[in-house]
Short mmCIF file of C-alpha atoms in Angstrom, two decimals:
data_model
loop_
_atom_site.label_atom_id
_atom_site.label_comp_id
_atom_site.label_asym_id
_atom_site.label_seq_id
_atom_site.Cartn_x
_atom_site.Cartn_y
_atom_site.Cartn_z
CA MET A 1 107.04 102.85 147.06
CA LYS A 2 103.67 101.77 145.90
CA LYS A 3 102.46 105.83 145.12
CA ILE A 4 105.44 106.26 143.54
CA ILE A 5 104.98 102.77 140.94
CA ALA A 6 101.06 104.04 140.65
CA LEU A 7 102.47 107.57 139.67
CA PHE A 8 104.73 106.44 137.00
CA ALA A 9 101.94 103.83 136.10
CA VAL A 10 99.55 106.32 135.56
CA ILE A 11 101.98 108.83 133.70
CA ILE A 12 103.16 106.29 131.23
CA LEU A 13 99.38 105.46 130.85
CA VAL A 14 98.37 109.20 130.11
CA TYR A 15 101.61 109.66 127.66
CA SER A 16 100.78 106.41 125.21
CA VAL A 17 96.99 107.65 124.96
CA TYR A 18 98.52 111.35 124.53
CA TYR A 19 100.81 109.70 121.53
CA ASP A 20 98.29 107.82 119.96
CA ILE A 21 95.84 110.97 119.76
CA ASN A 22 98.71 113.17 118.04
CA VAL A 23 100.87 110.93 116.59
CA GLY A 24 98.81 107.77 116.48
CA THR A 25 100.60 103.85 116.12
CA LEU A 26 99.27 103.18 112.83
CA PRO A 27 101.08 104.59 109.77
CA THR A 28 97.98 105.29 107.79
CA VAL A 29 99.46 108.36 106.78
CA SER A 30 102.60 107.02 104.93
CA TYR A 31 100.65 104.59 103.67
CA ALA A 32 97.63 107.53 102.43
CA SER A 33 100.77 109.31 100.67
CA SER A 34 102.81 106.11 98.84
CA SER A 35 99.24 105.64 97.39
CA ASN A 36 98.77 108.46 95.61
CA PRO A 37 101.63 108.39 93.20
CA LYS A 38 99.54 104.71 92.10
CA ASN A 39 96.25 106.65 92.20
CA GLN A 40 97.90 108.95 89.45
CA ASP A 41 100.03 106.26 87.59
CA ALA A 42 96.64 104.23 87.04
CA ALA A 43 94.58 107.90 86.21
CA PRO A 44 96.06 108.54 82.76
CA PRO A 45 95.55 105.12 80.88
CA GLU A 46 91.76 105.09 82.37
CA ASP A 47 91.22 108.60 80.88
CA ALA A 48 92.88 107.68 77.47
CA GLY A 49 90.09 104.79 76.65
CA LYS A 50 88.56 103.38 79.57
CA LYS A 51 87.85 99.67 78.76
CA TYR A 52 84.65 97.79 79.95
CA GLU A 53 82.71 94.58 79.79
CA GLU A 54 79.02 94.13 80.10
CA VAL A 55 77.91 91.48 82.65
CA GLN A 56 74.38 90.40 83.45
CA VAL A 57 74.72 90.64 87.32
CA SER A 58 72.93 87.55 88.64
CA SER A 59 71.47 87.54 92.45
CA GLY A 60 74.01 88.35 95.45
CA GLN A 61 76.90 90.05 93.19
CA THR A 62 78.26 93.35 93.49
CA VAL A 63 80.28 95.58 91.69
CA LEU A 64 83.38 94.70 93.54
CA THR A 65 83.05 90.83 92.79
CA VAL A 66 82.14 91.12 89.32
CA VAL A 67 85.23 93.62 88.94
CA GLU A 68 87.09 91.28 90.73
CA LYS A 69 86.18 88.01 88.70
CA LEU A 70 86.98 90.06 85.61
CA HIS A 71 90.32 90.53 86.91
CA ASN A 72 90.68 87.04 88.34
CA GLY A 73 91.83 88.30 91.15
CA PRO A 74 92.73 91.70 93.75
CA ILE A 75 91.66 95.38 91.61
CA PRO A 76 94.50 96.81 90.48
CA VAL A 77 92.95 100.84 91.29
CA PRO A 78 91.26 101.50 94.43
CA ILE A 79 87.72 100.58 95.52
CA ASP A 80 86.83 104.55 94.95
CA GLN A 81 87.56 104.10 91.48
CA VAL A 82 85.77 100.95 90.87
CA ILE A 83 82.94 103.13 92.23
CA GLN A 84 83.53 106.38 90.00
CA ASP A 85 83.98 104.27 86.77
CA PHE A 86 81.04 102.51 87.31
CA SER A 87 78.71 105.19 87.78
CA LYS A 88 79.93 106.77 84.98
CA LEU A 89 79.85 103.90 82.45
CA ASN A 90 76.23 103.67 83.64
CA LYS A 91 74.71 107.05 83.25
CA GLY A 92 74.93 108.02 86.81
CA ILE A 93 73.68 104.42 88.68
CA LYS A 94 74.93 103.62 91.94
CA PRO A 95 76.70 100.33 92.92
CA GLU A 96 74.21 99.96 95.46
CA ALA A 97 71.30 100.47 93.13
CA ILE A 98 72.21 97.11 90.72
CA GLN A 99 69.98 94.74 90.08
CA SER A 100 69.83 90.98 89.66
CA GLY A 101 69.40 90.18 85.70
CA LYS A 102 69.80 93.06 84.57
CA THR A 103 73.24 94.04 82.77
CA TYR A 104 75.38 96.72 83.15
CA LYS A 105 79.23 98.04 82.09
CA PHE A 106 81.77 96.98 84.57
CA PRO A 107 85.36 98.87 84.13
CA VAL A 108 88.61 96.72 83.21
CA TYR A 109 92.06 97.83 84.00
CA PRO A 110 95.16 97.22 82.53
CA GLN A 111 97.18 95.21 85.47
#
């Protein structure tokens, strides 16, 4: 009897690992596909007239913290979009390369 219970336990374990690998338990695929329309909706206003604000960076600030401060809360676009827009506004400067005391252009998005 113990062998049969152990066999069923192994079968359930193997099935759950198989299911996690092939299908997954986190619904990331459905969230990714539902977030694409938001990206498409956000793109036309940004292309039509990108707005920005010049800010002098102080020690410890990052591109994301400055943009969040400009929006008084969470950013209404994906982080990748913020990074791309920051680089375009600042002639290809990467967000990791900002320096304290210098002034940069940070994107401002409609909410």
